[in-house]
Coordinates of N, CA and C in Angstrom, one line a residue:
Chain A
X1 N 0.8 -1.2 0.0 CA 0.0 0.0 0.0 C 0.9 1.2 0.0
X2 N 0.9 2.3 -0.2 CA 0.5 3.3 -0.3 C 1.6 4.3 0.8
X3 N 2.4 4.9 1.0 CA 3.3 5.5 2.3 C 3.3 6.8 1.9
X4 N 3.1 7.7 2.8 CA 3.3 8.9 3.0 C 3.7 9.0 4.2
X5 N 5.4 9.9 4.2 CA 6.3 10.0 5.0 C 6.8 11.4 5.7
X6 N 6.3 11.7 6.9 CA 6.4 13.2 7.2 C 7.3 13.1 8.3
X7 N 8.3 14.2 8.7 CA 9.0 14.2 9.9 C 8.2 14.5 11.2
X8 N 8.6 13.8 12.3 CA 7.9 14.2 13.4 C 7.1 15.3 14.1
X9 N 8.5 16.1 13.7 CA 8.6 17.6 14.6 C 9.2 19.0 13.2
X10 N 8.4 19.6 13.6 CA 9.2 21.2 13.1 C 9.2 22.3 14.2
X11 N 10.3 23.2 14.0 CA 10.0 24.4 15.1 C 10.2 25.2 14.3
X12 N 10.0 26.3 14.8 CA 10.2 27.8 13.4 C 10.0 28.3 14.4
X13 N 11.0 29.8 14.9 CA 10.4 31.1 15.6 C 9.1 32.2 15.2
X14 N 8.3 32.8 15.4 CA 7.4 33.5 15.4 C 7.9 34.5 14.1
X15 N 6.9 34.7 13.2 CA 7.4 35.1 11.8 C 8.1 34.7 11.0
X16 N 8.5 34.0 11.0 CA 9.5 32.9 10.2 C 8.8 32.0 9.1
X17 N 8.8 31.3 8.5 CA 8.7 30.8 7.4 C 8.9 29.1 7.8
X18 N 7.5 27.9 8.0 CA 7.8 26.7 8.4 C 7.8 25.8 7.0
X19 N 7.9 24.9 6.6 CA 8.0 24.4 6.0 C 8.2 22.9 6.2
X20 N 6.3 21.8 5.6 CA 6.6 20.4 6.5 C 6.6 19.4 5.3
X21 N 7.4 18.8 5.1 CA 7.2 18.1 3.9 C 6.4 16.4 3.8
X22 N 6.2 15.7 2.6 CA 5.8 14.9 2.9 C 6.3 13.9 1.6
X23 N 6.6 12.6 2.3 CA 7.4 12.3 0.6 C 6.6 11.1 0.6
X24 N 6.6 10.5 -0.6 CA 5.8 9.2 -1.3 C 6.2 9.1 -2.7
X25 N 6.1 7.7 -3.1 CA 6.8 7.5 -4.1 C 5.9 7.7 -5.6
X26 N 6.5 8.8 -6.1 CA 5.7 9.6 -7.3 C 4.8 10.3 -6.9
X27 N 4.5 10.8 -5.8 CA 3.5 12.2 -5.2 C 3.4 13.0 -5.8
X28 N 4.6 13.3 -6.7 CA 3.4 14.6 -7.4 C 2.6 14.0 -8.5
X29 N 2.1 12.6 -8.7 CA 1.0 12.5 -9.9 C 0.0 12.3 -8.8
X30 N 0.4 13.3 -8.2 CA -1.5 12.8 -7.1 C -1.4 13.8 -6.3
X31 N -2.7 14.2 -6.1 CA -3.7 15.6 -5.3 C -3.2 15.4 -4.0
X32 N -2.4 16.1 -3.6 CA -2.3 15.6 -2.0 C -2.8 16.8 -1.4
X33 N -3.7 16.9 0.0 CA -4.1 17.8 1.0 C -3.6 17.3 2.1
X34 N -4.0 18.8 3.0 CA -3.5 18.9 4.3 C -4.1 19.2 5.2
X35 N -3.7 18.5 6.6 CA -5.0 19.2 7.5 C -3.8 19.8 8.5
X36 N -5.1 20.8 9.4 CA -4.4 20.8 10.7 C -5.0 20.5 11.8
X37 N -4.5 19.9 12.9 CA -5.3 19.4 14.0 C -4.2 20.3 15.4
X38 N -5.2 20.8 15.8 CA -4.9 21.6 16.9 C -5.4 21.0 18.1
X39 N -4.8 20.8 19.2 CA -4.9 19.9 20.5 C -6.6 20.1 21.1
X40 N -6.8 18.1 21.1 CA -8.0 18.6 21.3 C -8.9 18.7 20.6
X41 N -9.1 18.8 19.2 CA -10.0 19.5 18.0 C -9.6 18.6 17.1
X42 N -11.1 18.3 16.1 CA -11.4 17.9 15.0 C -9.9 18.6 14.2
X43 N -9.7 17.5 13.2 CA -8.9 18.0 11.8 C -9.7 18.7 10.7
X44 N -9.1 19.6 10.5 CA -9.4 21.0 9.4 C -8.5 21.2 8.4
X45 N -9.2 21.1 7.2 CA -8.6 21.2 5.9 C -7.9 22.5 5.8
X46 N -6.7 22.6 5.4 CA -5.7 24.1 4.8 C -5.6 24.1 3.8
X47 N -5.3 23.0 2.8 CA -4.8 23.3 1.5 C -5.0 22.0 0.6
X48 N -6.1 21.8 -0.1 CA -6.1 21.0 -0.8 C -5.6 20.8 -2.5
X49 N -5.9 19.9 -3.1 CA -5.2 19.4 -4.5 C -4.1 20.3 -4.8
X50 N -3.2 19.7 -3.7 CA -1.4 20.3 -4.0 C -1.6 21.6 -3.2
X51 N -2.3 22.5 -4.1 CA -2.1 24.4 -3.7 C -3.1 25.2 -2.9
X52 N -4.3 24.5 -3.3 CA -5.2 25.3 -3.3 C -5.7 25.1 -1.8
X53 N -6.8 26.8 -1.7 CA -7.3 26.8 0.2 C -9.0 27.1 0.0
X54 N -8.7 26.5 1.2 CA -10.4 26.2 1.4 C -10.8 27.8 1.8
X55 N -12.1 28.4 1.8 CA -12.6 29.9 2.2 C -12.1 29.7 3.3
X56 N -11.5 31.0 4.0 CA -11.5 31.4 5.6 C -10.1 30.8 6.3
X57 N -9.3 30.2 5.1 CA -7.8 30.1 5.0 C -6.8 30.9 4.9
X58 N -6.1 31.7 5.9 CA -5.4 32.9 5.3 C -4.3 32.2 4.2
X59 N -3.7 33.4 3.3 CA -3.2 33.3 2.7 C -1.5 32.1 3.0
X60 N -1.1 32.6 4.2 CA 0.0 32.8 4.9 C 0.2 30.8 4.6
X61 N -0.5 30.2 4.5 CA -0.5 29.0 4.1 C -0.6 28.6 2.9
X62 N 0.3 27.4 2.1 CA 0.3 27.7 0.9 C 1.2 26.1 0.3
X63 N 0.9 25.6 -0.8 CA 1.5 24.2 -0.6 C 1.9 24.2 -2.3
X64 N 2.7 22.8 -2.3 CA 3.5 22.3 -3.6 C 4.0 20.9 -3.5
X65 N 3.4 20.4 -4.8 CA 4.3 18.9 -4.7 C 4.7 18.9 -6.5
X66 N 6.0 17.8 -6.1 CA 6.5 17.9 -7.4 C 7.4 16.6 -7.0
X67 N 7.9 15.7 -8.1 CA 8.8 14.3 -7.8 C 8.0 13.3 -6.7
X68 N 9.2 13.5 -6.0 CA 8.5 12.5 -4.2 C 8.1 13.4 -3.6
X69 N 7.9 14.6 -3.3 CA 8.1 15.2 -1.8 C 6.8 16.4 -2.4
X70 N 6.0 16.5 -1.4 CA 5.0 17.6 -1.4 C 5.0 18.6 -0.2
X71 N 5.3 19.8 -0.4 CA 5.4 20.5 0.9 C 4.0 21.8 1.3
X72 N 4.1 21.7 2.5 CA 3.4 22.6 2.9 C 4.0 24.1 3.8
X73 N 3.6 24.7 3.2 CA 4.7 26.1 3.9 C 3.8 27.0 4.2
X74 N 3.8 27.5 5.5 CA 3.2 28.3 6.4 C 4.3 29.7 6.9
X75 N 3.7 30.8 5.9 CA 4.7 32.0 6.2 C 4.5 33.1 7.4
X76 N 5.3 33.4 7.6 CA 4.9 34.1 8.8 C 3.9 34.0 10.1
X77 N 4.8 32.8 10.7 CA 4.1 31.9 11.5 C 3.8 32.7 12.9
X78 N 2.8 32.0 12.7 CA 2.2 32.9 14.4 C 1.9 31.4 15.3
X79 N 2.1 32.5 16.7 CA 1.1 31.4 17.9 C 0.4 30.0 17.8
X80 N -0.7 31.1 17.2 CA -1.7 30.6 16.5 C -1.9 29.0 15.6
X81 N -0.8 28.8 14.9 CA -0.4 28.2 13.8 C 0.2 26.6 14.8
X82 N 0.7 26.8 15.9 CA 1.2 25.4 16.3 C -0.1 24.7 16.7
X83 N 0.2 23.2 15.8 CA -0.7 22.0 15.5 C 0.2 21.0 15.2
X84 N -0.2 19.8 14.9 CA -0.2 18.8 14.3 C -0.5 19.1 13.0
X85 N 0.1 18.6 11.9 CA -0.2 18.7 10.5 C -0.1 17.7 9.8
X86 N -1.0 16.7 9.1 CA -1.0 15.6 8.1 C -1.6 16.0 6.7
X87 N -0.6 15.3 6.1 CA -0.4 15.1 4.7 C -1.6 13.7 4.2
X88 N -2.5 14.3 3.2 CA -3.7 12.9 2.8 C -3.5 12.4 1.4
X89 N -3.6 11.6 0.9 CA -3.7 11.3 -0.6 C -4.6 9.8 -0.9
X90 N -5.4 9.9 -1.9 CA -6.0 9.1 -2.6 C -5.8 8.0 -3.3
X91 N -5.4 6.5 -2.5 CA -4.6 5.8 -4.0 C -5.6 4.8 -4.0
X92 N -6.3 5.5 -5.5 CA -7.3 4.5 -6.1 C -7.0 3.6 -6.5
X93 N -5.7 2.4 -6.5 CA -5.0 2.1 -7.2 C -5.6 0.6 -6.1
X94 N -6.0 0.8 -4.7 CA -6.3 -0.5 -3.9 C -7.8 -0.1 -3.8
X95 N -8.2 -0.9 -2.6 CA -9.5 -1.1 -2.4 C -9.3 -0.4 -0.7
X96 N -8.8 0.3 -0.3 CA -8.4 1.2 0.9 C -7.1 2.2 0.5
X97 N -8.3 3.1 0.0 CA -8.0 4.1 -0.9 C -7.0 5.5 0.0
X98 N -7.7 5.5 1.0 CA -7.6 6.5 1.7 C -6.0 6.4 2.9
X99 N -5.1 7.3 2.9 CA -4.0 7.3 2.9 C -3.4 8.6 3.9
X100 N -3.2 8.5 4.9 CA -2.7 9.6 5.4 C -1.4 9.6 6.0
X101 N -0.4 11.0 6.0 CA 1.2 10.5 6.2 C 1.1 10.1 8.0
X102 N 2.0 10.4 8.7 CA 2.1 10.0 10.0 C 2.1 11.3 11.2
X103 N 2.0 12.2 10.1 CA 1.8 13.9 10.9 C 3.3 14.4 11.2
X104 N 3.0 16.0 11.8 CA 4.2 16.6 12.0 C 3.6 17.5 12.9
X105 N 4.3 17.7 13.8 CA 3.9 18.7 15.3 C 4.7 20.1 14.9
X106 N 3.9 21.4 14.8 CA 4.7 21.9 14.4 C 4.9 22.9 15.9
X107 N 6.0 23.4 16.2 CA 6.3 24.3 17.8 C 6.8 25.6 16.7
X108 N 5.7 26.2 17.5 CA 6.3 27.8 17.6 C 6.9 28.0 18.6
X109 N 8.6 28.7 18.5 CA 9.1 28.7 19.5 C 8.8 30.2 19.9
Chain B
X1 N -24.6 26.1 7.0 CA -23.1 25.5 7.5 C -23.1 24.2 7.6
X2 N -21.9 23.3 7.2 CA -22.0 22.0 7.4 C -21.6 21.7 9.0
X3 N -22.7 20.5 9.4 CA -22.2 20.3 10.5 C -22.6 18.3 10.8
X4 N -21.5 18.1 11.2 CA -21.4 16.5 11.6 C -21.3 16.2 12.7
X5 N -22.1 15.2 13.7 CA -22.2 15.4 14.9 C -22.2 13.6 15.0
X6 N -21.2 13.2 15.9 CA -21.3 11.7 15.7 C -21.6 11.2 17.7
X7 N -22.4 10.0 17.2 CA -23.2 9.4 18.3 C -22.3 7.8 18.7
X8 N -23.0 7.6 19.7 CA -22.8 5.8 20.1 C -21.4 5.3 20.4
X9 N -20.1 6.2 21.0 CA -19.0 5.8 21.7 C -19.7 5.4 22.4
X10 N -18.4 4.8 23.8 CA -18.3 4.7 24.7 C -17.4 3.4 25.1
X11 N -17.6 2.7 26.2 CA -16.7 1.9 26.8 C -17.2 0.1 26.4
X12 N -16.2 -1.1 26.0 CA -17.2 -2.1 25.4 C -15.7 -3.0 25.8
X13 N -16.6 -4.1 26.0 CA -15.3 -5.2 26.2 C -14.6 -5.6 25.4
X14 N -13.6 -5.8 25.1 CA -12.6 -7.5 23.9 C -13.6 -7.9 23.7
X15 N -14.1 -7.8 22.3 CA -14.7 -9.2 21.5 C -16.3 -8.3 21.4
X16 N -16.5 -7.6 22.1 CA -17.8 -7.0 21.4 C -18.2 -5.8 20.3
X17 N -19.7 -5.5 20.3 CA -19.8 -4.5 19.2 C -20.6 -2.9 20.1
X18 N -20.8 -2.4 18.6 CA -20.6 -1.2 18.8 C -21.1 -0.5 17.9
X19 N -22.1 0.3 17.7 CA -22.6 1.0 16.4 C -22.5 2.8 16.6
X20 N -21.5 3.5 15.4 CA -21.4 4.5 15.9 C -22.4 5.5 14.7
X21 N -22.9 6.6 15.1 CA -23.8 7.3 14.0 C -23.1 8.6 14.1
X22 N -23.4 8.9 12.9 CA -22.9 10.3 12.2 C -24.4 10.9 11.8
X23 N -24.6 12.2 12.3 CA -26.0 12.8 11.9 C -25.1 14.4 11.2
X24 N -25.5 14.4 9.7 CA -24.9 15.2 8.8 C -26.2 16.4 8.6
X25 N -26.0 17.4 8.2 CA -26.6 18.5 7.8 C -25.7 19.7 7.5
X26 N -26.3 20.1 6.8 CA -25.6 21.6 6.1 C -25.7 21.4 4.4
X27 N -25.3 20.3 3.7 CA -25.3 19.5 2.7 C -26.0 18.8 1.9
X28 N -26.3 18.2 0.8 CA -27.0 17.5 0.1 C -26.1 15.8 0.9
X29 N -26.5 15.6 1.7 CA -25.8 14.3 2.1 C -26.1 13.4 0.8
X30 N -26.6 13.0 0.3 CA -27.0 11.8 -0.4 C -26.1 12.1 -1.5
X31 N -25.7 13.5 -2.0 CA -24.4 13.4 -3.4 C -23.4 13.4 -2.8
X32 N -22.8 12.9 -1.7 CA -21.0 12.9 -1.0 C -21.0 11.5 -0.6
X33 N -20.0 11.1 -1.0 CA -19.2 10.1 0.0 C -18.7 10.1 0.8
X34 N -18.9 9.1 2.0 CA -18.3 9.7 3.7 C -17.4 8.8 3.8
X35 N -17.2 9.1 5.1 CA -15.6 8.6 5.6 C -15.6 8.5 6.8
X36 N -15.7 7.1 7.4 CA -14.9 7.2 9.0 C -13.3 7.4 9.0
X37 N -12.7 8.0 9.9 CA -11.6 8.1 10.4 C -11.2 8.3 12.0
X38 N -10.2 7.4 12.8 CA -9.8 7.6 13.6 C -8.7 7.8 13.9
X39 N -8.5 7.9 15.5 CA -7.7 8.4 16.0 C -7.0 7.8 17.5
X40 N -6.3 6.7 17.1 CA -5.8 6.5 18.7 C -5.0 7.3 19.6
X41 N -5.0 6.9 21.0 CA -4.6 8.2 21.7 C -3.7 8.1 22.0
X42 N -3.0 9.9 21.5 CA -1.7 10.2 21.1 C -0.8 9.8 20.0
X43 N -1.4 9.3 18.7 CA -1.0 8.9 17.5 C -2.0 9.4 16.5
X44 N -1.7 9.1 15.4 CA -2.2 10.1 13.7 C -3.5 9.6 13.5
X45 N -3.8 9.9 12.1 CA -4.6 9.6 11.7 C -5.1 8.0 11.2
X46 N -6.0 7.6 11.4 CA -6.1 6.6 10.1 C -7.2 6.1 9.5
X47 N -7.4 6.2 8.2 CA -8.3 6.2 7.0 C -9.1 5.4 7.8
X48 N -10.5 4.4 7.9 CA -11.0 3.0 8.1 C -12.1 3.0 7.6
X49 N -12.9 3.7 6.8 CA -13.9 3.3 5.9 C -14.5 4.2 5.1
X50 N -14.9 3.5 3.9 CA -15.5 4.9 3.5 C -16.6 4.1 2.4
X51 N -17.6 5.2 2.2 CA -18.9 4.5 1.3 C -19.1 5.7 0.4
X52 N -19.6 4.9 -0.9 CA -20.2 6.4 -2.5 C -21.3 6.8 -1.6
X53 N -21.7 8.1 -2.7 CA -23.3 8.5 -2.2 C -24.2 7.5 -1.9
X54 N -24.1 6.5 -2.9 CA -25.7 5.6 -3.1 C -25.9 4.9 -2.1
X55 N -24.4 4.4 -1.7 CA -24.3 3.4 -0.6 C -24.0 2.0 -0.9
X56 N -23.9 2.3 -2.3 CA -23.5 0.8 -3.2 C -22.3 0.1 -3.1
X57 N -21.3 1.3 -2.8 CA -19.3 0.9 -3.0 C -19.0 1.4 -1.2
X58 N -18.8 0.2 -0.8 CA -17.8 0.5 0.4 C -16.4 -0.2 0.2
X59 N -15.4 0.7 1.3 CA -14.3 0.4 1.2 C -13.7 0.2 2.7
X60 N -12.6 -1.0 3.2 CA -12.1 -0.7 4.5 C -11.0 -0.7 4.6
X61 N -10.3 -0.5 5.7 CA -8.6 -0.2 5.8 C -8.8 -2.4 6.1
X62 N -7.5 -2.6 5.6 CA -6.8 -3.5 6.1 C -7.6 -3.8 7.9
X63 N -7.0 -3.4 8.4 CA -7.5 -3.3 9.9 C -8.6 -3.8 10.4
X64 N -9.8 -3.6 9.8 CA -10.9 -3.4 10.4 C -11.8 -4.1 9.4
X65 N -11.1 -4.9 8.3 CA -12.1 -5.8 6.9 C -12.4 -7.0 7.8
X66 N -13.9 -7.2 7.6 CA -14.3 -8.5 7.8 C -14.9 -8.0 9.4
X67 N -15.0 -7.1 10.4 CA -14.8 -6.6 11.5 C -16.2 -5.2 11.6
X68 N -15.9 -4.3 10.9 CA -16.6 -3.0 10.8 C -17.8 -3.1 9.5
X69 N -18.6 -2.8 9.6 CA -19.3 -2.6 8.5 C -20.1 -1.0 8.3
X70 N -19.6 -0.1 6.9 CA -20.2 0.8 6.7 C -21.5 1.3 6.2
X71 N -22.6 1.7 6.2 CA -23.5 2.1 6.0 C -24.5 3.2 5.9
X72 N -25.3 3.6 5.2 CA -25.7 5.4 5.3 C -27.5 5.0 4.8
X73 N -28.0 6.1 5.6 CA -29.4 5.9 5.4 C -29.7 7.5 5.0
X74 N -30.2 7.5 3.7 CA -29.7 8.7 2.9 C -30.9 9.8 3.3
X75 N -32.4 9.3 3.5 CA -33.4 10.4 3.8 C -33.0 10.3 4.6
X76 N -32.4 9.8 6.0 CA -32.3 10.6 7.2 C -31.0 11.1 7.4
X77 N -30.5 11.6 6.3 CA -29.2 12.2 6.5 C -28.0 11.3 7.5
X78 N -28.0 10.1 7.5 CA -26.9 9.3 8.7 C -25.7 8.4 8.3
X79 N -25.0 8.6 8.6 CA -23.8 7.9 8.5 C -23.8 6.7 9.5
X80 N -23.2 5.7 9.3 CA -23.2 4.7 10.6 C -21.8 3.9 10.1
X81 N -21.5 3.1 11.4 CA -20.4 2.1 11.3 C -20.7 1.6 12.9
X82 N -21.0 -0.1 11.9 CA -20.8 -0.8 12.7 C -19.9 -1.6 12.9
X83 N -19.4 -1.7 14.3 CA -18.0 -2.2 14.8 C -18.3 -3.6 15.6
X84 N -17.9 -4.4 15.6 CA -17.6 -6.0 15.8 C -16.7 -6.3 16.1
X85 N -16.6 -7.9 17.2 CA -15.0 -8.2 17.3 C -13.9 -7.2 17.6
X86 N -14.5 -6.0 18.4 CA -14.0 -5.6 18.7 C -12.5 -5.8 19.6
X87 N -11.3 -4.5 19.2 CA -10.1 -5.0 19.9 C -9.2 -4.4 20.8
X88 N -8.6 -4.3 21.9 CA -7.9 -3.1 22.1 C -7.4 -1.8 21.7
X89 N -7.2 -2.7 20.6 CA -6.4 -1.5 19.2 C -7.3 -0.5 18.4
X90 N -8.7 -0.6 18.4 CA -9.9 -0.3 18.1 C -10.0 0.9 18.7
X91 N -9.2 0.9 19.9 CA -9.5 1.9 21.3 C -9.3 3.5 20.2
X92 N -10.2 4.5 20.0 CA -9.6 5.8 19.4 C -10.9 6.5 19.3
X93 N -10.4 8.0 19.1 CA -11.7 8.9 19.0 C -11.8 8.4 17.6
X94 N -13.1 8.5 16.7 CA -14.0 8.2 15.3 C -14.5 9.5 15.1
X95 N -13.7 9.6 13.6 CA -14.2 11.2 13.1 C -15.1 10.7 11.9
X96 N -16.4 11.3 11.6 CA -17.0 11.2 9.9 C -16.5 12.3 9.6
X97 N -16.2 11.6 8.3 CA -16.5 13.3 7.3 C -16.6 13.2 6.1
X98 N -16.8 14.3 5.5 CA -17.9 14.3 4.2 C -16.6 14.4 3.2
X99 N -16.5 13.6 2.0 CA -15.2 13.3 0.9 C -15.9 14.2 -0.1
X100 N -15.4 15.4 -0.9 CA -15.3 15.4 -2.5 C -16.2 16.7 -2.2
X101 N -16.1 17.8 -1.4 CA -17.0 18.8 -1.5 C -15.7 19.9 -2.6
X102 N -14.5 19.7 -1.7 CA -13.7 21.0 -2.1 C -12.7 20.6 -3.5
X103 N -12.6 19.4 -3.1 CA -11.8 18.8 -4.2 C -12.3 17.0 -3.9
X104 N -12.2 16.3 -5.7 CA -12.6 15.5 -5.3 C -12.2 14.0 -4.4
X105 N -11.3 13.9 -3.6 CA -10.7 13.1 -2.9 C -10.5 14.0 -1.4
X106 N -10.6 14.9 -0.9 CA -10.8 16.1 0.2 C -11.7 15.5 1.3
X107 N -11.1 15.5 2.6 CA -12.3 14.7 3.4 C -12.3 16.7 3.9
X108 N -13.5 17.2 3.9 CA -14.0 18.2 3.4 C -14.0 19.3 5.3
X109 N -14.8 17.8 5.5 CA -15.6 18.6 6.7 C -15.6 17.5 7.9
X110 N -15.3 17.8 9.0 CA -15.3 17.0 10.0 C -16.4 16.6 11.0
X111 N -16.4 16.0 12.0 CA -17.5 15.8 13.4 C -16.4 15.7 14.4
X112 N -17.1 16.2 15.5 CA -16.0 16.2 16.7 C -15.4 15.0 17.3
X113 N -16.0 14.2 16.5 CA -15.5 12.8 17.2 C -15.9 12.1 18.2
X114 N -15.9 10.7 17.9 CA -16.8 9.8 19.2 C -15.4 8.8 20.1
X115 N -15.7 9.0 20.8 CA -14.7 8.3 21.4 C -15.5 6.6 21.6
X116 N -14.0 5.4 21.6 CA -14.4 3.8 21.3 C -13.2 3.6 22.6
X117 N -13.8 3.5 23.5 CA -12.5 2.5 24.6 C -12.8 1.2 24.2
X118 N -11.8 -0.1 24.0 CA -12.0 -1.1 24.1 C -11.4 -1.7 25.2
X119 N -11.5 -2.5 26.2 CA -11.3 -2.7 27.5 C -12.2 -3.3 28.4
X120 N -11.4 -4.9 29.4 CA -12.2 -5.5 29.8 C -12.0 -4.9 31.7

């Protein structure tokens, strides 16, 4: 089946620029989205098929995949912004389609 | 506004069952395909079932085939999963959510989640 591979942990200082990647083998021929889950709370979509954001998404969030690796980059990070983040993708390719990486904690320091 | 609200956690021995419901509104439920997903505690996500609009095509993770069974009763807007043979490992909050509103593979919209202790 199907692997999507994200690092544990990210930290980034306050305004800074995070960046969480997610690798799988040939990811960019496939829509990958992203959630965030903040402690406690349902998961919430940021950025779906590769780039794109859902209404009520600030901009400051913003994604790319290309080869193996698809990233998601969160600019000018605030407070606000530390979550858990997972990487999702679709492989219609089995009969348990649904595929999510193993998350990434991100610390605002 | 979409809103998903899921029913029927709670606490169940090794080897029993469990039926959890998802009550959907905001949406044309009957054109989306849903999605259980959980969550064991203090670990990620993981896919475990998912059904078309019609209710005709279900799918399960590895995990839980032969064990869970998905189903949706479309005039009353409901999602359901029923759990069997239940197992320790079973133990996790259970999220619905609605697949293919924003893009079509996007699990769109979530429910707060039901929590499943398994434990004797």
């Amino acid at each position: 089946s199907y692997v999507l591979t994200q690092p544990p942990s990210v930290s980034v200082a306050p305004g800074q620029t995070a960046r969480i990647t997610c690798g799988g083998n040939n990811i960019g021929s496939k829509s990958v989205h992203w959630y965030q889950q903040k402690s406690g709370q349902a998961p919430v979509l940021v950025v779906y098929d590769d780039s794109d954001r859902p209404s009520g998404i600030p901009e400051r969030f913003s994604g790319s995949n290309s080869g193996n690796t698809a990233t998601l980059t969160i600019s000018r990070v605030e407070a606000g912004d530390e979550a858990d983040y997972y990487c999702q993708v679709w492989d219609s390719s089995t009969d348990h389609p649904g595929v999510f990486g193993g998350g990434t904690k991100l610390t605002v320091l | 506004e979409v809103q998903l609200l899921e029913f029927g956690g709670g606490l169940v021995q090794p080897g029993g069952s469990l039926r959890l419901s998802c009550a959907a509104s905001g949406f044309t439920f009957s054109s989306y395909a849903m999605t259980w997903v959980r969550q064991a505690p203090g670990k990620g996500l993981e896919w475990v079932s998912g059904i078309n609009p019609s209710g005709g095509y279900t799918y399960y993770a590895d995990s839980v085939k032969g064990r869970f069974t998905i189903s949706r009763d479309n005039p009353k807007n409901t999602l359901y999963l029923e759990m069997d043979s239940l197992r320790a490992e079973d133990t996790a909050v259970y999220y619905c959510s609605v697949r293919g509103i924003r893009g079509v593979t996007t699990f769109d919209y979530w429910g707060q989640g039901a929590l499943v202790t398994v434990s004797s």
